[in-house]
CSV table of C-alpha atoms in Angstrom, one decimal:
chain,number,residue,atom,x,y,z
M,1038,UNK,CA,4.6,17.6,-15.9
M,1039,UNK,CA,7.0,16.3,-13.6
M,1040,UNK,CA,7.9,12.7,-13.6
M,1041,UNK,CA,7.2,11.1,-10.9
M,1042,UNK,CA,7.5,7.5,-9.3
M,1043,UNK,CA,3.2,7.1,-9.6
M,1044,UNK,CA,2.6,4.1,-6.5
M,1045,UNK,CA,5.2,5.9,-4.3
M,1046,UNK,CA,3.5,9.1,-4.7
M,1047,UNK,CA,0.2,7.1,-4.4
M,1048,UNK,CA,-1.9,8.1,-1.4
M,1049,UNK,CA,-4.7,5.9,0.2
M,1050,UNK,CA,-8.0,6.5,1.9
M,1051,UNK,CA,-8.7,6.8,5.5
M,1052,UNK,CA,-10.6,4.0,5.8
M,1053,UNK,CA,-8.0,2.0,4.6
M,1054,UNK,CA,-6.2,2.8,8.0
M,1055,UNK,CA,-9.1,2.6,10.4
M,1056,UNK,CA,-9.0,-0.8,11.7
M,1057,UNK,CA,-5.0,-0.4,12.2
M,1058,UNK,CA,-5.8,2.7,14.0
M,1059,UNK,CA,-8.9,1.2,15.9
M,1060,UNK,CA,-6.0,-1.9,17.2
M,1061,UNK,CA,-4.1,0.8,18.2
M,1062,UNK,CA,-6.8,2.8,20.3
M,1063,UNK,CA,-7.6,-0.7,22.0
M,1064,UNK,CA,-3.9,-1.1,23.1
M,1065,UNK,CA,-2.8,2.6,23.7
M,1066,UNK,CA,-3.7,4.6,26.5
M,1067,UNK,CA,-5.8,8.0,24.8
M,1068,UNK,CA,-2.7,10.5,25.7
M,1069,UNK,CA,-0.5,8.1,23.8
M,1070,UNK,CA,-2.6,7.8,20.9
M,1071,UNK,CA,-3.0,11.2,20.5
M,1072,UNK,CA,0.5,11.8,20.9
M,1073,UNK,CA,1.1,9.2,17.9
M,1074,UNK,CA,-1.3,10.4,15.4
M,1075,UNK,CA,0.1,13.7,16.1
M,1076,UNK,CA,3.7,13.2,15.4
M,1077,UNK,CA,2.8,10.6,12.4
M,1078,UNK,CA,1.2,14.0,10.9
M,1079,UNK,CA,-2.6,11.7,10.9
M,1080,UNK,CA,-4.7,14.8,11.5
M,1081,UNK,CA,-8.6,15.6,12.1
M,1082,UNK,CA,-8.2,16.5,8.2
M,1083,UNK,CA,-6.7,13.5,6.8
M,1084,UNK,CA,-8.5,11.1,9.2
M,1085,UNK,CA,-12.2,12.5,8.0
M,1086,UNK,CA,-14.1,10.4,5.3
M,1087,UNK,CA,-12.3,12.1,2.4
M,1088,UNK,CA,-9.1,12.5,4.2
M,1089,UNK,CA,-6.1,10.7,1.9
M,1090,UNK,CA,-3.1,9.4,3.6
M,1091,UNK,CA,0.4,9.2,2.3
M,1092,UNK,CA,3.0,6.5,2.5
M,1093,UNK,CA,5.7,9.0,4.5
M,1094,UNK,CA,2.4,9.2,7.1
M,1095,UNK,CA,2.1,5.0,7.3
M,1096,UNK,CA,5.5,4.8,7.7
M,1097,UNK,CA,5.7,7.2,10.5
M,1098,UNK,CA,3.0,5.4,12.4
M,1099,UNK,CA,4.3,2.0,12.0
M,1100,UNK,CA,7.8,2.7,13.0
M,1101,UNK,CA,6.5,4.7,16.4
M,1102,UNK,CA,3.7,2.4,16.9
M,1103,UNK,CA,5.9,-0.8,16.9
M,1104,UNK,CA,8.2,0.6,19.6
M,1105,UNK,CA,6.4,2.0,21.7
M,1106,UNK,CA,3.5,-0.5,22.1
M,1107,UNK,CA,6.2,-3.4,22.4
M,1108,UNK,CA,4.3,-5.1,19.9
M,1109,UNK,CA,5.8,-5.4,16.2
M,1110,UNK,CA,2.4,-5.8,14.8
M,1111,UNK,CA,0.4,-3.1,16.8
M,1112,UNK,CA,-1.9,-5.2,18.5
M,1113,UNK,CA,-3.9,-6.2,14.9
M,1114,UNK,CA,-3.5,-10.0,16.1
M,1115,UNK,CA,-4.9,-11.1,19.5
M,1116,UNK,CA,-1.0,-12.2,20.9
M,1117,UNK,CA,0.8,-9.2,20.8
M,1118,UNK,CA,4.3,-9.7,18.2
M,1119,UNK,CA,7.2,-9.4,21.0
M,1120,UNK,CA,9.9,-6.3,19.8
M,1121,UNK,CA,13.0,-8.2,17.7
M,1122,UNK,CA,10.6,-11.2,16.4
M,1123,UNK,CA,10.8,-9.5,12.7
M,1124,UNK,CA,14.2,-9.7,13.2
M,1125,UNK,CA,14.1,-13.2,13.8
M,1126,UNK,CA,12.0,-14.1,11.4
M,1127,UNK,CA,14.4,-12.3,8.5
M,1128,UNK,CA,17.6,-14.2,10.2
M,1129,UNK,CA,15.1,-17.5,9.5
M,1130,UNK,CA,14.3,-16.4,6.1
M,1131,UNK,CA,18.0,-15.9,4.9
M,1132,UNK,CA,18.7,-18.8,5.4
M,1133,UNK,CA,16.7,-20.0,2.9
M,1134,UNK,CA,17.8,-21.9,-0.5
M,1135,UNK,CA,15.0,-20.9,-2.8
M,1136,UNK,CA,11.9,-18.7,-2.5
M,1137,UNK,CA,9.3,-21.5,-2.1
M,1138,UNK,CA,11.5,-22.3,1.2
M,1139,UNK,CA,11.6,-18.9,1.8
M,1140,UNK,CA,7.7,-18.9,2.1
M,1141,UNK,CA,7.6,-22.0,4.2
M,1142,UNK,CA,10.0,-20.2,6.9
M,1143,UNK,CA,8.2,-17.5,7.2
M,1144,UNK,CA,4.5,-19.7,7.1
M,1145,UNK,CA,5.9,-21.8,10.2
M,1146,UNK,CA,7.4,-19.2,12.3
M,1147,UNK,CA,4.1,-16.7,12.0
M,1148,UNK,CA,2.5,-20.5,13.0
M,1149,UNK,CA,4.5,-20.6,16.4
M,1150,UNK,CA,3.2,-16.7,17.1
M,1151,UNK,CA,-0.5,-16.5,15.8
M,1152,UNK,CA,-3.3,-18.3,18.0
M,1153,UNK,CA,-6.3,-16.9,16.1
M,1154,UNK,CA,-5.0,-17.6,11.9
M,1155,UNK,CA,-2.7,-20.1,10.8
M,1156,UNK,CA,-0.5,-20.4,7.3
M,1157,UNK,CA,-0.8,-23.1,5.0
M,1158,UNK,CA,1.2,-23.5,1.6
M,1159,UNK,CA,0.2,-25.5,-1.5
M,1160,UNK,CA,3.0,-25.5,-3.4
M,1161,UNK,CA,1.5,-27.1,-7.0
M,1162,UNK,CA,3.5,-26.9,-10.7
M,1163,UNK,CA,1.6,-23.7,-11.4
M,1164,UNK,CA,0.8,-22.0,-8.4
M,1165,UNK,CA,2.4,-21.3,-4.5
M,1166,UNK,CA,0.1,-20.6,-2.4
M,1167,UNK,CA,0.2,-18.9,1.1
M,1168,UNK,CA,-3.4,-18.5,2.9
M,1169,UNK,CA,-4.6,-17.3,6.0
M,1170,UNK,CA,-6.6,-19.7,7.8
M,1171,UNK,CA,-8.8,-18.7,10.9
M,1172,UNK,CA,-8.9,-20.2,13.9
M,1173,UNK,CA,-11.8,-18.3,15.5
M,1174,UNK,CA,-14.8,-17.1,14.5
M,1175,UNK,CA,-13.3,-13.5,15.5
M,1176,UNK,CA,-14.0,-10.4,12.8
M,1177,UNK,CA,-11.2,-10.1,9.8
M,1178,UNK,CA,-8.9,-7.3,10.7
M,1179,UNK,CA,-8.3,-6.2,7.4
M,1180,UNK,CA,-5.4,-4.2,7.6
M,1181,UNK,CA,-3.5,-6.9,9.1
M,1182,UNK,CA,-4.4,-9.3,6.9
M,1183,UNK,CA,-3.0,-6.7,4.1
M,1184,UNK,CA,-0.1,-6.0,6.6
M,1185,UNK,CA,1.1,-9.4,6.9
M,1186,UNK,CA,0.6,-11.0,3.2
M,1187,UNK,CA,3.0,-7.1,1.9
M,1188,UNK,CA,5.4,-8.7,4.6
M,1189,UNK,CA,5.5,-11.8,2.9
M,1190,UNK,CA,5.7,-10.5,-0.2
M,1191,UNK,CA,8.2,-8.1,1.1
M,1192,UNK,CA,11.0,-10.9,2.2
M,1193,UNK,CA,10.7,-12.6,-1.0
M,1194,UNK,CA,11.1,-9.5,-3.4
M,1195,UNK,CA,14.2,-8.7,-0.9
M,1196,UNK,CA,15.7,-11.9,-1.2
M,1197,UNK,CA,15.1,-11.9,-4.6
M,1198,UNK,CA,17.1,-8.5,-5.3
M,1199,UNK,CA,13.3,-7.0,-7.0
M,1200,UNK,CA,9.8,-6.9,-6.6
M,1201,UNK,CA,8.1,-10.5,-7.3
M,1202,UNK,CA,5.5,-10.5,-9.8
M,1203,UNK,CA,2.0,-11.7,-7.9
M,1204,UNK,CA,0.1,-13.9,-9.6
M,1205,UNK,CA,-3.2,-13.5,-7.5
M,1206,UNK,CA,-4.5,-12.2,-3.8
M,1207,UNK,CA,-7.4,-13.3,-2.2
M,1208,UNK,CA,-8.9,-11.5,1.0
M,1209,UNK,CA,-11.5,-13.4,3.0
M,1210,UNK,CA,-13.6,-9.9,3.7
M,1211,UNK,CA,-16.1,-8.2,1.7
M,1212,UNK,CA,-15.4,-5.5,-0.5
M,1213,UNK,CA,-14.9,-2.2,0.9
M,1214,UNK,CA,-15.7,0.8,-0.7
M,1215,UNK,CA,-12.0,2.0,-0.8
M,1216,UNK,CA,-11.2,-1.6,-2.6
M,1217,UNK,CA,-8.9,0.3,-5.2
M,1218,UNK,CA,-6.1,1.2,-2.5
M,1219,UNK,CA,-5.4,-2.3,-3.1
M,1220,UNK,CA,-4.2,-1.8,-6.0
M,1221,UNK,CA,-1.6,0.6,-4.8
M,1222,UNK,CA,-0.1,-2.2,-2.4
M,1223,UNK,CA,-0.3,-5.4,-4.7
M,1224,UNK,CA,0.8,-6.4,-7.3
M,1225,UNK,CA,-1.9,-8.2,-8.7
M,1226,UNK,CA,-5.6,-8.9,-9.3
M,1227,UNK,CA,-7.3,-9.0,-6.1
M,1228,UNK,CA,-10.9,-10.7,-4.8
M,1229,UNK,CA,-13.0,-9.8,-2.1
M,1230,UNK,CA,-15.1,-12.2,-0.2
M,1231,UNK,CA,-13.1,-15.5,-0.5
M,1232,UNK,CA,-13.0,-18.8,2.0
M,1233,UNK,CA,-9.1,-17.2,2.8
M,1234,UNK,CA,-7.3,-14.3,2.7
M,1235,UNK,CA,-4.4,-15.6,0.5
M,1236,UNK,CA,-1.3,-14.7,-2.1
M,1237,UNK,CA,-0.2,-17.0,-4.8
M,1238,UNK,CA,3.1,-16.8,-7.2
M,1239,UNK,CA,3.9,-18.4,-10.3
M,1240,UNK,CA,6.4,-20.5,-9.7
M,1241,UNK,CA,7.9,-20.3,-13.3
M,1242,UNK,CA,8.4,-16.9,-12.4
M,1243,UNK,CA,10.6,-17.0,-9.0
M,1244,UNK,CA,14.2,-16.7,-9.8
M,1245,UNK,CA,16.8,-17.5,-7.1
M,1246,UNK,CA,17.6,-15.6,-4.0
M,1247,UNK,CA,20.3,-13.3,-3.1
M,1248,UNK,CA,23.1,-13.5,-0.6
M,1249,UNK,CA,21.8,-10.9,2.2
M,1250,UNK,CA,24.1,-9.4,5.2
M,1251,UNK,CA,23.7,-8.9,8.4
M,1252,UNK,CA,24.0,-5.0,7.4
M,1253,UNK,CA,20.7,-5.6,4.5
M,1254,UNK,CA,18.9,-7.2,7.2
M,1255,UNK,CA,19.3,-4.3,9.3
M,1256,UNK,CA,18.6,-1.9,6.6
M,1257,UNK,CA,14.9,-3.9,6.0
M,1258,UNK,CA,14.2,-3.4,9.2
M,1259,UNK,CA,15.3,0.5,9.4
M,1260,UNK,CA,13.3,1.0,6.8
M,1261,UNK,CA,10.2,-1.1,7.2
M,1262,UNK,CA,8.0,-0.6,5.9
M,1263,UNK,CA,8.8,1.9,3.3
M,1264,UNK,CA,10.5,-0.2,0.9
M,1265,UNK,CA,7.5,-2.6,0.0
M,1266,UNK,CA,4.7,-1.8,1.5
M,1267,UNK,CA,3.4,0.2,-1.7
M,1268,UNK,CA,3.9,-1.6,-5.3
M,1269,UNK,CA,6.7,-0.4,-7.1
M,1270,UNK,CA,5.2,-2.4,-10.4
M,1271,UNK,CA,3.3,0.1,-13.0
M,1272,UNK,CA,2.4,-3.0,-15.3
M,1273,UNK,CA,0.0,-5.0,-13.1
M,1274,UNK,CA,-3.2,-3.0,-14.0
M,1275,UNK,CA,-4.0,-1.0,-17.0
M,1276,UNK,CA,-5.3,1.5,-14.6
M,1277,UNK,CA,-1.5,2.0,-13.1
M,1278,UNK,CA,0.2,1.9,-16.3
M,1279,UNK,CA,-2.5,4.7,-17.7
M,1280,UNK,CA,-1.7,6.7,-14.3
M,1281,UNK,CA,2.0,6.2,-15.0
M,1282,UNK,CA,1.9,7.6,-18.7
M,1283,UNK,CA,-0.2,10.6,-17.1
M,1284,UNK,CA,2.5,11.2,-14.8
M,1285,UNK,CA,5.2,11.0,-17.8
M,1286,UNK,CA,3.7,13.1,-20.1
M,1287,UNK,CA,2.0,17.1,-20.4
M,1288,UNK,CA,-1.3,17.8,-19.2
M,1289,UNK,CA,-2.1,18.8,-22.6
M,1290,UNK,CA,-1.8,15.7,-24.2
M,1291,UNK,CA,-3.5,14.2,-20.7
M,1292,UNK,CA,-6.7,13.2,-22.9
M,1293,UNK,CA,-8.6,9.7,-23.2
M,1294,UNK,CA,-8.2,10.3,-26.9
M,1295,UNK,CA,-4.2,10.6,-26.5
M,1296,UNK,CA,-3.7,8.2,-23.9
M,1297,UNK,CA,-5.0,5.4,-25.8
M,1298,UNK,CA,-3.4,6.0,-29.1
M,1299,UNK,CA,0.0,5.8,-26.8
M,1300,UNK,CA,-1.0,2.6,-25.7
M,1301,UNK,CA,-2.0,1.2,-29.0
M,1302,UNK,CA,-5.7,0.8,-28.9
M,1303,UNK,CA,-8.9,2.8,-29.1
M,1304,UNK,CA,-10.4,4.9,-26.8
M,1305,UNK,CA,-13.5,2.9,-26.7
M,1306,UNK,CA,-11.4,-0.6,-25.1
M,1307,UNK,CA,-9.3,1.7,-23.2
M,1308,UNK,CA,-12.9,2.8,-21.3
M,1309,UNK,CA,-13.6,-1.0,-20.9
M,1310,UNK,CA,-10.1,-2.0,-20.0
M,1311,UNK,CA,-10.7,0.6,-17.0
M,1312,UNK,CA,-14.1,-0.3,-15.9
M,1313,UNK,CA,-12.5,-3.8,-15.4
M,1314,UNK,CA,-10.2,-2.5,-13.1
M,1315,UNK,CA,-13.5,-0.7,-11.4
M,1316,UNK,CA,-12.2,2.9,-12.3
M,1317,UNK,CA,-12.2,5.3,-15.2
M,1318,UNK,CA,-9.9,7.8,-17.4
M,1319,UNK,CA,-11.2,10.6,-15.4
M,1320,UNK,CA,-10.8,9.5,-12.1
M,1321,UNK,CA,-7.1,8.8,-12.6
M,1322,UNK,CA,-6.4,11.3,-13.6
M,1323,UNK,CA,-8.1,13.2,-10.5
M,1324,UNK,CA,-5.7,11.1,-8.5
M,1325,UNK,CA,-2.5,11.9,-9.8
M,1326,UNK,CA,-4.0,15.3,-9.8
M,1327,UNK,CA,-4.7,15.0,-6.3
M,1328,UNK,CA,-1.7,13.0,-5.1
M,1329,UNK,CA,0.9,15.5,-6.4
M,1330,UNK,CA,-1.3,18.5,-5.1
M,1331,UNK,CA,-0.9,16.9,-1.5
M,1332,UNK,CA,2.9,16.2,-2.3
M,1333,UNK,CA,3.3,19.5,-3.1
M,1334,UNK,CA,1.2,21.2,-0.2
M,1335,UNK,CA,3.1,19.3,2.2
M,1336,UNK,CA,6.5,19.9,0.8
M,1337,UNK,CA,5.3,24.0,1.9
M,1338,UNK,CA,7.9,25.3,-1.0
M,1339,UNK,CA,5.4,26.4,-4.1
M,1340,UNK,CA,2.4,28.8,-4.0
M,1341,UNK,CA,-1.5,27.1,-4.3
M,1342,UNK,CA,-1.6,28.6,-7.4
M,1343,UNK,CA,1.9,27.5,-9.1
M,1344,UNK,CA,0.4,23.8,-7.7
M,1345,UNK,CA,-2.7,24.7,-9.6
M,1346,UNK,CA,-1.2,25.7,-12.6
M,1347,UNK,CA,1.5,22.1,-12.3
M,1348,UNK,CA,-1.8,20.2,-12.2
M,1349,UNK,CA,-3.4,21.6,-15.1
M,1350,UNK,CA,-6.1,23.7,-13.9
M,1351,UNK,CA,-6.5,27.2,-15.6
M,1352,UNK,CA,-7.1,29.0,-12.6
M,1353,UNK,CA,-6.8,28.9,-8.5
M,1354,UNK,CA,-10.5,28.7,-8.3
M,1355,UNK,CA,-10.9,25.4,-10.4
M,1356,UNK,CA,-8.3,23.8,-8.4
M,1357,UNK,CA,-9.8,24.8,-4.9
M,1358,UNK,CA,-13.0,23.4,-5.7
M,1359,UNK,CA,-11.6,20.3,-7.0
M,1360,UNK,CA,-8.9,19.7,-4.1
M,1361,UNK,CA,-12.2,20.2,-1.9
M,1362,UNK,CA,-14.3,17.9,-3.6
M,1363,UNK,CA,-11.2,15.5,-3.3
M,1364,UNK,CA,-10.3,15.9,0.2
M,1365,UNK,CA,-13.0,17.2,2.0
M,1366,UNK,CA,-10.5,20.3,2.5
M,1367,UNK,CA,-9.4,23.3,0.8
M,1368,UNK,CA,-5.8,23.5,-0.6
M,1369,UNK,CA,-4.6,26.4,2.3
M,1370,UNK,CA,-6.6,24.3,5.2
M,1371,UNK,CA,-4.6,21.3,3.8
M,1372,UNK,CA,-0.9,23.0,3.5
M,1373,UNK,CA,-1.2,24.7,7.2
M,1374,UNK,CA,-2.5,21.0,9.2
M,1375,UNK,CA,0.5,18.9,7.3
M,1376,UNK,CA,3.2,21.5,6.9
């Protein structure tokens, strides 16, 4: 099996993307929007209820979206986000002495832009805390809330020089039934339904921040939000670190059995290890299955079959039902709408 980087190859849902595409329908004329899904590759195919969505795709759609709406957050608050305020606010962020500080610049400035949420911080000995506090009764748009606590966690990993370990998040919505994309973007153990939509750090664990140029700054923003949007951690869950030994290792020894022995303990706590992250042996390993099958279809260079075969499955016709039952599409209906 090939080894692979397991979040960045991570795809999501489409529902996770439906209110960010729902603030962008609002805002856009219906040409434009059209003309953006298209060229962000967000097809009939991957939009439909079993449609996955890959981080090249986000990325796409952000960087279009935020120039050519002239608003940097893509109309998911109710004032739009001006074009160069990100900029500002990682000028203001710099400048800052420590991380806590860090978090405090970037609480006040979002404070002088949002009407409808404002930031508080409770800085105690064991736990900083940034929440989201409404200001309205309006409905919780929950991509932004994940949008702008990634940003957040973003600035700090890059002053820091690496990704800061997250201690908890809190989001003030319901569950959703795709609640285990979450764990693709955080970090950390995550709770539905709270008072706030929040993200708290350990302060034991925040080292000192890095020296960043004008030319860094400039990079963040170029790349934005590719470089922290998705995790880069594969410790924070034992479902991540069973999907990255999948990744690392031969389908053949891909069994619960094997699995568990490699991470010292028996099958039988490995099963309730995973049920406590709300997902199982098997469906991990139908998502790296399925994630490195889309890779692969999209990359347009190796046969359905060879992809069949890379993923373990004895024959084309195994894999076709499977990639169906995963996507809501077949394999060849996939490769010819994303190539």
């Amino acid at each position: 099996m090939t080894n692979v980087a397991p979040t960045i190859l991570s795809t999501v849902s489409s529902q996770f993307v439906d209110d960010w595409l729902a603030a962008l329908r609002a805002l856009c004329p219906e040409a434009q929007m059209v003309s953006l899904l298209s060229r962000s590759g967000l097809n009939a195919e991957t939009r439909s209820p079993n449609g996955r969505v890959t981080l090249d795709q986000i990325v796409c759609l952000y960087q279009l979206a935020a120039v050519e709406t002239g608003d940097e957050m893509m109309g998911l608050w109710s004032r739009p986000v001006r074009p160069r305020a990100l900029q500002h606010l990682l000028t203001t962020v710099r400048e800052a002495t420590s991380l806590p500080s860090a978090l405090y610049r970037f609480s006040t400035f979002w404070n002088l832009l949002l009407d409808d949420y404002q930031f508080d911080l409770d800085d105690t000995d064991s736990t900083l805390t940034l929440s989201l506090n409404p200001q309205t009764d309006a409905p919780v748009q929950r991509f932004g809330h994940m949008l702008i606590l990634k940003l957040a966690h973003g600035l700090m990993s890059w002053l820091a020089g690496h990704e800061v370990p997250v201690k908890a998040v809190d989001f003030a919505f319901d569950r959703p039934d795709f609640n285990q994309d979450y764990a693709i973007i955080f970090p950390a153990p995550f709770q539905f339904g709270q008072p706030a939509t929040a993200i708290s750090f350990s302060p034991k664990a925040l080292g000192p921040v890095q020296a960043r140029s004008t030319s860094d700054l400039y990079r963040f923003l170029q790349n934005a939000p590719r470089d922290w949007i998705f995790t880069s951690s594969r410790e924070h869950t034992q479902s991540l670190r069973v999907r990255t030994y999948l990744a690392q290792t031969g389908w053949d020894a891909a069994t619960l059995t094997q699995t568990a022995s490699a991470m010292h303990m028996t099958p039988r706590t490995l099963i309730r290890r995973l049920q406590a992250d709300g997902t199982s042996f098997q469906a991990i390993k139908d998502a790296l299955r399925r994630d490195i099958a889309i890779r692969d279809l999209q990359a347009g260079r190796k046969s359905v079959e060879a992809i069949a075969h890379d993923v373990g499955f004895s024959s084309a016709a195994n894999f076709h039902r499977a990639f169906q039952r995963w996507t809501g599409s077949t394999p060849n209906s996939y490769r010819r709408t994303n190539i």
